[in-house]
CSV table of N, CA and C in Angstrom, one decimal:
chain,number,residue,atom,x,y,z
A,1,MET,N,141.0,72.2,74.1
A,1,MET,CA,141.4,73.6,74.2
A,1,MET,C,140.4,74.4,73.4
A,2,LYS,N,140.2,74.2,72.2
A,2,LYS,CA,139.3,74.9,71.3
A,2,LYS,C,137.9,74.7,71.7
A,3,VAL,N,137.6,73.5,72.2
A,3,VAL,CA,136.2,73.2,72.6
A,3,VAL,C,135.9,74.0,73.9
A,4,ASP,N,136.8,74.1,74.8
A,4,ASP,CA,136.6,74.8,76.0
A,4,ASP,C,136.4,76.3,75.7
A,5,ALA,N,137.1,76.9,74.8
A,5,ALA,CA,137.0,78.3,74.4
A,5,ALA,C,135.6,78.5,73.8
A,6,LEU,N,135.2,77.5,72.9
A,6,LEU,CA,133.8,77.7,72.3
A,6,LEU,C,132.7,77.5,73.3
A,7,ASN,N,132.9,76.6,74.3
A,7,ASN,CA,131.9,76.5,75.3
A,7,ASN,C,131.8,77.7,76.2
A,8,GLN,N,132.9,78.3,76.5
A,8,GLN,CA,132.9,79.6,77.3
A,8,GLN,C,132.2,80.7,76.5
A,9,ALA,N,132.6,80.8,75.2
A,9,ALA,CA,132.0,81.9,74.4
A,9,ALA,C,130.5,81.6,74.3
A,10,ASN,N,130.0,80.4,74.2
A,10,ASN,CA,128.6,80.0,74.1
A,10,ASN,C,127.9,80.4,75.4
A,11,SER,N,128.4,80.1,76.5
A,11,SER,CA,127.8,80.5,77.8
A,11,SER,C,127.7,82.0,78.0
A,12,THR,N,128.8,82.7,77.5
A,12,THR,CA,128.8,84.2,77.6
A,12,THR,C,127.7,84.7,76.8
A,13,LEU,N,127.6,84.2,75.5
A,13,LEU,CA,126.5,84.7,74.6
A,13,LEU,C,125.1,84.4,75.2
A,14,SER,N,125.0,83.2,75.8
A,14,SER,CA,123.7,82.8,76.3
A,14,SER,C,123.3,83.8,77.4
A,15,GLY,N,124.2,84.2,78.3
A,15,GLY,CA,124.0,85.1,79.3
A,15,GLY,C,123.6,86.5,78.8
A,16,THR,N,124.2,86.9,77.7
A,16,THR,CA,123.9,88.2,77.1
A,16,THR,C,122.5,88.2,76.5
A,17,VAL,N,122.2,87.1,75.8
A,17,VAL,CA,120.8,87.0,75.3
A,17,VAL,C,119.8,87.0,76.4
A,18,ALA,N,120.0,86.3,77.5
A,18,ALA,CA,119.1,86.2,78.6
A,18,ALA,C,118.8,87.6,79.2
A,19,ARG,N,119.9,88.4,79.3
A,19,ARG,CA,119.8,89.8,79.8
A,19,ARG,C,119.0,90.6,78.8
A,20,GLY,N,119.3,90.4,77.5
A,20,GLY,CA,118.6,91.2,76.4
A,20,GLY,C,117.1,90.9,76.3
A,21,LYS,N,116.7,89.7,76.8
A,21,LYS,CA,115.3,89.3,76.8
A,21,LYS,C,114.5,89.9,77.9
A,22,GLN,N,115.1,90.5,78.9
A,22,GLN,CA,114.4,91.1,80.0
A,22,GLN,C,113.6,92.3,79.6
A,23,LEU,N,112.5,92.6,80.3
A,23,LEU,CA,111.7,93.8,80.2
A,23,LEU,C,112.5,94.9,80.8
A,24,VAL,N,112.4,96.1,80.3
A,24,VAL,CA,113.1,97.3,80.8
A,24,VAL,C,112.1,98.5,80.8
A,25,LEU,N,112.3,99.3,81.8
A,25,LEU,CA,111.4,100.6,81.9
A,25,LEU,C,112.0,101.6,80.9
A,26,ALA,N,111.2,102.2,80.1
A,26,ALA,CA,111.6,103.3,79.2
A,26,ALA,C,111.3,104.6,79.9
A,27,THR,N,110.1,104.8,80.3
A,27,THR,CA,109.7,106.1,81.0
A,27,THR,C,108.8,105.8,82.2
A,28,SER,N,108.7,106.8,83.0
A,28,SER,CA,107.7,106.6,84.1
A,28,SER,C,107.2,108.0,84.6
A,29,SER,N,106.1,107.9,85.2
A,29,SER,CA,105.5,109.1,85.9
A,29,SER,C,104.9,108.6,87.2
A,30,ASN,N,105.1,109.3,88.2
A,30,ASN,CA,104.6,108.8,89.5
A,30,ASN,C,103.9,110.0,90.2
A,31,GLU,N,103.0,109.6,91.1
A,31,GLU,CA,102.2,110.5,91.9
A,31,GLU,C,101.7,109.9,93.1
A,32,GLY,N,101.5,110.7,94.1
A,32,GLY,CA,100.9,110.3,95.4
A,32,GLY,C,99.4,110.7,95.4
A,33,LEU,N,98.5,109.9,95.8
A,33,LEU,CA,97.1,110.2,95.9
A,33,LEU,C,96.6,110.0,97.3
A,34,ARG,N,95.6,110.9,97.6
A,34,ARG,CA,94.9,110.7,98.9
A,34,ARG,C,93.5,110.4,98.5
A,35,ILE,N,92.8,109.6,99.3
A,35,ILE,CA,91.4,109.2,99.0
A,35,ILE,C,90.5,110.1,99.9
A,36,THR,N,89.6,110.8,99.3
A,36,THR,CA,88.7,111.7,100.0
A,36,THR,C,87.6,110.9,100.7
A,37,ARG,N,86.9,111.5,101.5
A,37,ARG,CA,85.7,110.7,102.2
A,37,ARG,C,84.7,110.2,101.2
A,38,SER,N,84.6,111.0,100.1
A,38,SER,CA,83.6,110.5,99.1
A,38,SER,C,84.2,109.5,98.2
A,39,GLY,N,85.5,109.1,98.4
A,39,GLY,CA,86.1,108.0,97.6
A,39,GLY,C,86.8,108.5,96.3
A,40,ARG,N,86.9,109.8,96.1
A,40,ARG,CA,87.6,110.4,95.0
A,40,ARG,C,89.1,110.4,95.3
A,41,GLU,N,89.9,110.3,94.2
A,41,GLU,CA,91.3,110.4,94.3
A,41,GLU,C,91.8,111.8,94.0
A,42,ARG,N,92.6,112.3,94.9
A,42,ARG,CA,93.2,113.7,94.7
A,42,ARG,C,94.7,113.6,94.8
A,43,ARG,N,95.4,114.2,93.9
A,43,ARG,CA,96.8,114.3,93.9
A,43,ARG,C,97.3,115.0,95.1
A,44,THR,N,98.4,114.5,95.7
A,44,THR,CA,99.0,115.2,96.8
A,44,THR,C,100.6,115.1,96.7
A,45,LYS,N,101.3,116.2,97.2
A,45,LYS,CA,102.7,116.1,97.3
A,45,LYS,C,103.2,116.0,98.7
A,46,ARG,N,102.2,115.9,99.6
A,46,ARG,CA,102.6,115.8,101.0
A,46,ARG,C,102.6,114.3,101.4
A,47,ALA,N,103.8,113.9,101.9
A,47,ALA,CA,104.0,112.5,102.3
A,47,ALA,C,103.0,112.0,103.3
A,48,ASN,N,102.6,112.8,104.3
A,48,ASN,CA,101.7,112.3,105.4
A,48,ASN,C,100.3,112.2,104.9
A,49,LYS,N,100.0,112.7,103.7
A,49,LYS,CA,98.6,112.6,103.2
A,49,LYS,C,98.4,111.4,102.1
A,50,VAL,N,99.5,110.8,101.7
A,50,VAL,CA,99.5,109.8,100.7
A,50,VAL,C,98.8,108.5,101.2
A,51,ASP,N,97.7,108.1,100.4
A,51,ASP,CA,97.1,106.8,100.6
A,51,ASP,C,97.5,105.8,99.6
A,52,VAL,N,97.7,106.3,98.4
A,52,VAL,CA,98.0,105.4,97.2
A,52,VAL,C,99.2,106.0,96.5
A,53,PHE,N,100.2,105.2,96.1
A,53,PHE,CA,101.3,105.5,95.2
A,53,PHE,C,100.9,105.0,93.9
A,54,ARG,N,100.9,105.9,92.9
A,54,ARG,CA,100.6,105.4,91.5
A,54,ARG,C,101.9,105.6,90.6
A,55,ALA,N,102.3,104.5,90.0
A,55,ALA,CA,103.5,104.6,89.1
A,55,ALA,C,103.0,104.1,87.8
A,56,CYS,N,103.0,105.0,86.8
A,56,CYS,CA,102.7,104.6,85.4
A,56,CYS,C,104.1,104.5,84.7
A,57,VAL,N,104.4,103.3,84.2
A,57,VAL,CA,105.6,103.0,83.6
A,57,VAL,C,105.4,102.5,82.1
A,58,THR,N,106.3,102.8,81.3
A,58,THR,CA,106.3,102.3,79.9
A,58,THR,C,107.4,101.3,79.8
A,59,LEU,N,107.0,100.1,79.4
A,59,LEU,CA,107.9,99.0,79.2
A,59,LEU,C,108.4,99.2,77.8
A,60,ALA,N,109.8,99.2,77.6
A,60,ALA,CA,110.4,99.5,76.3
A,60,ALA,C,110.1,98.4,75.3
A,61,GLU,N,110.2,98.8,74.1
A,61,GLU,CA,110.0,97.8,73.0
A,61,GLU,C,111.2,96.8,73.1
A,62,ASN,N,110.9,95.5,72.9
A,62,ASN,CA,112.0,94.5,73.0
A,62,ASN,C,111.5,93.3,72.1
A,63,ARG,N,112.1,93.2,70.9
A,63,ARG,CA,111.6,92.2,70.0
A,63,ARG,C,112.1,90.8,70.4
A,64,ILE,N,113.1,90.6,71.2
A,64,ILE,CA,113.5,89.3,71.6
A,64,ILE,C,113.0,88.8,72.9
A,65,ALA,N,112.3,89.7,73.7
A,65,ALA,CA,111.7,89.3,74.9
A,65,ALA,C,110.6,88.3,74.7
A,66,ASP,N,110.4,87.4,75.7
A,66,ASP,CA,109.3,86.4,75.6
A,66,ASP,C,108.0,87.2,75.6
A,67,LYS,N,107.1,86.8,74.7
A,67,LYS,CA,105.8,87.5,74.7
A,67,LYS,C,104.8,86.7,75.5
A,68,GLY,N,103.8,87.4,76.0
A,68,GLY,CA,102.8,86.7,76.9
A,68,GLY,C,102.5,87.5,78.1
A,69,GLN,N,101.8,86.8,79.1
A,69,GLN,CA,101.4,87.4,80.3
A,69,GLN,C,102.6,87.6,81.3
A,70,TYR,N,102.7,88.8,81.8
A,70,TYR,CA,103.7,89.1,82.9
A,70,TYR,C,102.9,89.7,84.1
A,71,VAL,N,103.4,89.4,85.3
A,71,VAL,CA,102.8,90.0,86.5
A,71,VAL,C,103.9,90.9,87.0
A,72,LEU,N,103.6,92.2,87.1
A,72,LEU,CA,104.6,93.2,87.6
A,72,LEU,C,104.2,93.5,89.0
A,73,TYR,N,105.2,93.6,89.9
A,73,TYR,CA,105.0,93.9,91.3
A,73,TYR,C,105.7,95.2,91.6
A,74,MET,N,105.1,96.0,92.5
A,74,MET,CA,105.7,97.3,92.9
A,74,MET,C,106.1,97.2,94.4
A,75,ARG,N,107.3,97.7,94.7
A,75,ARG,CA,107.7,97.8,96.0
A,75,ARG,C,108.1,99.3,96.2
A,76,ILE,N,107.8,99.8,97.4
A,76,ILE,CA,108.1,101.2,97.7
A,76,ILE,C,109.1,101.3,98.8
A,77,LEU,N,110.2,102.0,98.6
A,77,LEU,CA,111.2,102.2,99.6
A,77,LEU,C,111.0,103.7,100.1
A,78,GLY,N,111.1,103.8,101.4
A,78,GLY,CA,110.9,105.2,102.0
A,78,GLY,C,112.1,106.0,101.7
A,79,ALA,N,112.1,107.3,102.2
A,79,ALA,CA,113.2,108.2,102.1
A,79,ALA,C,114.4,107.7,102.8
A,80,ASP,N,114.3,106.8,103.8
A,80,ASP,CA,115.4,106.2,104.4
A,80,ASP,C,116.0,105.0,103.7
A,81,GLY,N,115.4,104.6,102.6
A,81,GLY,CA,115.9,103.4,101.9
A,81,GLY,C,115.3,102.1,102.3
A,82,LYS,N,114.5,102.1,103.3
A,82,LYS,CA,113.9,100.9,103.8
A,82,LYS,C,112.5,100.7,103.2
A,83,PRO,N,112.0,99.5,103.0
A,83,PRO,CA,110.7,99.3,102.4
A,83,PRO,C,109.6,99.9,103.4
A,84,ILE,N,108.6,100.6,102.9
A,84,ILE,CA,107.5,101.0,103.8
A,84,ILE,C,106.6,99.7,104.0
A,85,GLU,N,105.8,99.8,105.1
A,85,GLU,CA,105.0,98.6,105.4
A,85,GLU,C,104.0,98.3,104.3
A,86,ALA,N,104.0,97.1,103.8
A,86,ALA,CA,103.0,96.7,102.8
A,86,ALA,C,101.9,95.8,103.5
A,87,PRO,N,100.8,95.7,102.9
A,87,PRO,CA,99.7,94.8,103.4
A,87,PRO,C,100.3,93.4,103.6
A,88,GLU,N,100.0,92.8,104.8
A,88,GLU,CA,100.5,91.5,105.1
A,88,GLU,C,100.3,90.4,104.1
A,89,LYS,N,99.1,90.5,103.5
A,89,LYS,CA,98.8,89.4,102.5
A,89,LYS,C,99.5,89.5,101.2
A,90,ASN,N,100.2,90.6,101.0
A,90,ASN,CA,100.9,90.9,99.7
A,90,ASN,C,102.3,90.3,99.8
A,91,ILE,N,102.4,89.0,99.6
A,91,ILE,CA,103.8,88.4,99.6
A,91,ILE,C,103.9,87.6,98.3
A,92,ALA,N,105.0,87.8,97.6
A,92,ALA,CA,105.3,87.0,96.4
A,92,ALA,C,106.8,86.8,96.3
A,93,VAL,N,107.2,85.8,95.4
A,93,VAL,CA,108.6,85.6,95.1
A,93,VAL,C,109.0,86.5,94.0
A,94,MET,N,109.8,87.4,94.3
A,94,MET,CA,110.3,88.3,93.2
A,94,MET,C,111.8,88.3,93.3
A,95,ASN,N,112.4,88.2,92.1
A,95,ASN,CA,113.9,88.2,92.0
A,95,ASN,C,114.5,87.0,92.8
A,96,GLY,N,113.8,85.9,93.0
A,96,GLY,CA,114.2,84.8,93.7
A,96,GLY,C,114.1,84.9,95.2
A,97,LYS,N,113.4,85.9,95.7
A,97,LYS,CA,113.3,86.1,97.2
A,97,LYS,C,111.8,86.3,97.5
A,98,ARG,N,111.4,85.9,98.7
A,98,ARG,CA,110.0,86.2,99.2
A,98,ARG,C,110.0,87.6,99.7
A,99,MET,N,109.2,88.5,99.1
A,99,MET,CA,109.2,89.9,99.5
A,99,MET,C,107.7,90.4,99.6
A,100,ASN,N,107.5,91.4,100.4
A,100,ASN,CA,106.2,92.0,100.4
A,100,ASN,C,106.1,93.0,99.2
A,101,TYR,N,105.0,93.2,98.7
A,101,TYR,CA,104.8,94.1,97.6
A,101,TYR,C,103.6,95.0,97.9
A,102,HIS,N,103.6,96.2,97.3
A,102,HIS,CA,102.6,97.2,97.6
A,102,HIS,C,101.5,97.2,96.5
A,103,GLY,N,101.8,96.8,95.3
A,103,GLY,CA,100.8,96.8,94.3
A,103,GLY,C,101.3,95.8,93.2
A,104,MET,N,100.4,95.4,92.3
A,104,MET,CA,100.7,94.5,91.2
A,104,MET,C,99.8,94.8,90.0
A,105,ALA,N,100.2,94.4,88.8
A,105,ALA,CA,99.4,94.5,87.6
A,105,ALA,C,99.8,93.4,86.7
A,106,SER,N,98.9,92.9,86.0
A,106,SER,CA,99.1,91.9,84.9
A,106,SER,C,99.2,92.6,83.6
A,107,VAL,N,100.1,92.2,82.8
A,107,VAL,CA,100.2,92.9,81.5
A,107,VAL,C,100.5,91.8,80.4
A,108,ASP,N,99.8,92.0,79.2
A,108,ASP,CA,100.0,91.1,78.1
A,108,ASP,C,101.0,91.8,77.2
A,109,TYR,N,102.3,91.3,77.3
A,109,TYR,CA,103.4,91.9,76.6
A,109,TYR,C,103.5,91.3,75.2
A,110,THR,N,103.6,92.1,74.1
A,110,THR,CA,103.6,91.7,72.8
A,110,THR,C,105.0,92.0,72.1
A,111,GLY,N,105.9,92.6,72.8
A,111,GLY,CA,107.2,93.0,72.3
A,111,GLY,C,107.2,94.5,71.9
A,112,ALA,N,106.0,95.1,71.8
A,112,ALA,CA,105.9,96.6,71.5
A,112,ALA,C,105.9,97.3,72.9
A,113,ALA,N,106.3,98.6,72.8
A,113,ALA,CA,106.2,99.5,74.0
A,113,ALA,C,104.8,99.5,74.6
A,114,LYS,N,104.7,99.4,75.9
A,114,LYS,CA,103.4,99.2,76.6
A,114,LYS,C,103.4,100.0,77.9
A,115,GLU,N,102.4,100.8,78.1
A,115,GLU,CA,102.2,101.6,79.3
A,115,GLU,C,101.4,100.8,80.3
A,116,VAL,N,101.9,100.7,81.6
A,116,VAL,CA,101.2,100.0,82.6
A,116,VAL,C,101.2,100.9,83.9
A,117,CYS,N,100.0,101.0,84.6
A,117,CYS,CA,100.0,101.7,85.8
A,117,CYS,C,99.8,100.8,87.0
A,118,LEU,N,100.6,101.0,88.0
A,118,LEU,CA,100.5,100.2,89.2
A,118,LEU,C,100.2,101.1,90.4
A,119,ASP,N,99.2,100.6,91.2
A,119,ASP,CA,98.8,101.4,92.4
A,119,ASP,C,99.3,100.6,93.6
A,120,GLY,N,100.1,101.3,94.4
A,120,GLY,CA,100.6,100.7,95.6
A,120,GLY,C,100.0,101.3,96.8
A,121,VAL,N,99.7,100.4,97.8
A,121,VAL,CA,99.1,100.9,99.0
A,121,VAL,C,99.9,100.5,100.2
A,122,ARG,N,99.8,101.2,101.3
A,122,ARG,CA,100.5,100.9,102.5
A,122,ARG,C,99.7,99.9,103.4
A,123,SER,N,100.3,99.4,104.4
A,123,SER,CA,99.6,98.6,105.3
A,123,SER,C,98.5,99.4,106.1
A,124,THR,N,97.3,98.9,106.2
A,124,THR,CA,96.3,99.7,106.8
A,124,THR,C,96.5,99.9,108.3
A,125,ASN,N,97.3,99.1,109.0
A,125,ASN,CA,97.5,99.2,110.4
A,125,ASN,C,98.9,99.8,110.7
A,126,SER,N,99.5,100.5,109.7
A,126,SER,CA,100.8,101.0,109.9
A,126,SER,C,100.8,102.2,110.9
A,127,ALA,N,101.6,102.2,111.9
A,127,ALA,CA,101.6,103.2,112.9
A,127,ALA,C,102.6,104.3,112.5
A,128,VAL,N,103.4,104.1,111.5
A,128,VAL,CA,104.4,105.1,111.1
A,128,VAL,C,103.8,106.0,110.0
A,129,ASP,N,103.9,107.4,110.3
A,129,ASP,CA,103.6,108.4,109.3
A,129,ASP,C,104.7,108.5,108.3
A,130,LEU,N,104.3,108.7,107.0
A,130,LEU,CA,105.4,109.0,106.0
A,130,LEU,C,105.9,110.4,106.2
A,131,GLU,N,107.2,110.5,105.9
A,131,GLU,CA,107.9,111.8,106.0
A,131,GLU,C,108.3,112.3,104.6
A,132,GLY,N,108.5,113.5,104.5
A,132,GLY,CA,109.0,114.1,103.2
A,132,GLY,C,110.3,113.5,102.8
A,133,GLY,N,110.6,113.5,101.5
A,133,GLY,CA,111.8,113.0,101.0
A,133,GLY,C,111.6,112.3,99.7
A,134,VAL,N,112.6,111.7,99.2
A,134,VAL,CA,112.6,111.0,97.9
A,134,VAL,C,112.3,109.5,98.2
A,135,TYR,N,111.2,109.0,97.6
A,135,TYR,CA,110.8,107.6,97.7
A,135,TYR,C,111.2,106.9,96.4
A,136,THR,N,111.6,105.7,96.5
A,136,THR,CA,112.0,104.9,95.4
A,136,THR,C,110.9,103.8,95.1
A,137,VAL,N,110.5,103.7,93.9
A,137,VAL,CA,109.5,102.7,93.5
A,137,VAL,C,110.3,101.7,92.6
A,138,GLU,N,110.2,100.4,93.1
A,138,GLU,CA,110.9,99.3,92.4
A,138,GLU,C,109.8,98.5,91.7
A,139,VAL,N,110.1,98.1,90.4
A,139,VAL,CA,109.2,97.3,89.7
A,139,VAL,C,109.9,95.9,89.4
A,140,TYR,N,109.2,94.8,89.7
A,140,TYR,CA,109.7,93.5,89.5
A,140,TYR,C,108.8,92.6,88.7
A,141,THR,N,109.4,91.6,88.1
A,141,THR,CA,108.6,90.4,87.7
A,141,THR,C,109.0,89.3,88.7
A,142,GLU,N,108.5,88.1,88.4
A,142,GLU,CA,108.8,87.0,89.3
A,142,GLU,C,110.3,86.7,89.3
A,143,ARG,N,111.0,87.0,88.2
A,143,ARG,CA,112.4,86.5,88.0
A,143,ARG,C,113.4,87.6,88.2
A,144,TYR,N,113.1,88.9,88.0
A,144,TYR,CA,114.1,89.9,88.0
A,144,TYR,C,113.5,91.3,88.2
A,145,LYS,N,114.4,92.3,88.6
A,145,LYS,CA,114.0,93.7,88.7
A,145,LYS,C,113.9,94.3,87.4
A,146,VAL,N,112.7,94.9,87.0
A,146,VAL,CA,112.6,95.5,85.7
A,146,VAL,C,113.2,96.9,85.8
A,147,GLY,N,113.1,97.6,86.9
A,147,GLY,CA,113.6,99.0,87.0
A,147,GLY,C,113.2,99.7,88.2
A,148,THR,N,113.7,100.9,88.4
A,148,THR,CA,113.3,101.7,89.5
A,148,THR,C,113.0,103.1,89.0
A,149,THR,N,112.3,103.8,89.8
A,149,THR,CA,111.9,105.2,89.6
A,149,THR,C,111.7,105.9,90.9
A,150,THR,N,111.7,107.2,91.0
A,150,THR,CA,111.6,107.9,92.2
A,150,THR,C,110.5,108.9,92.2
A,151,ILE,N,110.0,109.3,93.4
A,151,ILE,CA,109.0,110.4,93.6
A,151,ILE,C,109.4,111.1,94.8
A,152,GLU,N,109.2,112.4,94.8
A,152,GLU,CA,109.6,113.3,95.9
A,152,GLU,C,108.3,113.9,96.5
A,153,PHE,N,108.3,113.8,97.9
A,153,PHE,CA,107.2,114.4,98.7
A,153,PHE,C,107.7,115.4,99.6
A,154,ARG,N,106.9,116.4,100.0
A,154,ARG,CA,107.2,117.3,101.0
A,154,ARG,C,106.9,116.8,102.4
């Protein structure tokens, strides 16, 4: 009886610690970029002009998180809530599922707050034009979703 209660308390605490060790987004800033003919990046608020989605996120300080290399993946959901087309070669296992991603970045996490910028691109042969509305940017590691943020386009 007492052993069962202690085992249950132990597993509950283990789950709490595992959630506490996860990376979390503290702040974010997002923008849409169009690439000019000369190759320069220009900010745009028009959805049909966006070539690159840039999300700069700050990973919150977490003293108990595992330190070391993390690969962050970016997925972009359209105004309708469905993922926009990603390049076909961009496939990874994120959150236990095989998913397409739009951008990725590697970060050396030391436990201190860290800013990371991810650039996400659409499929080059996408026939669908982007429409105005609120787009959702999801950030993942291989094991879990780190967080979400939004950006609005006309």
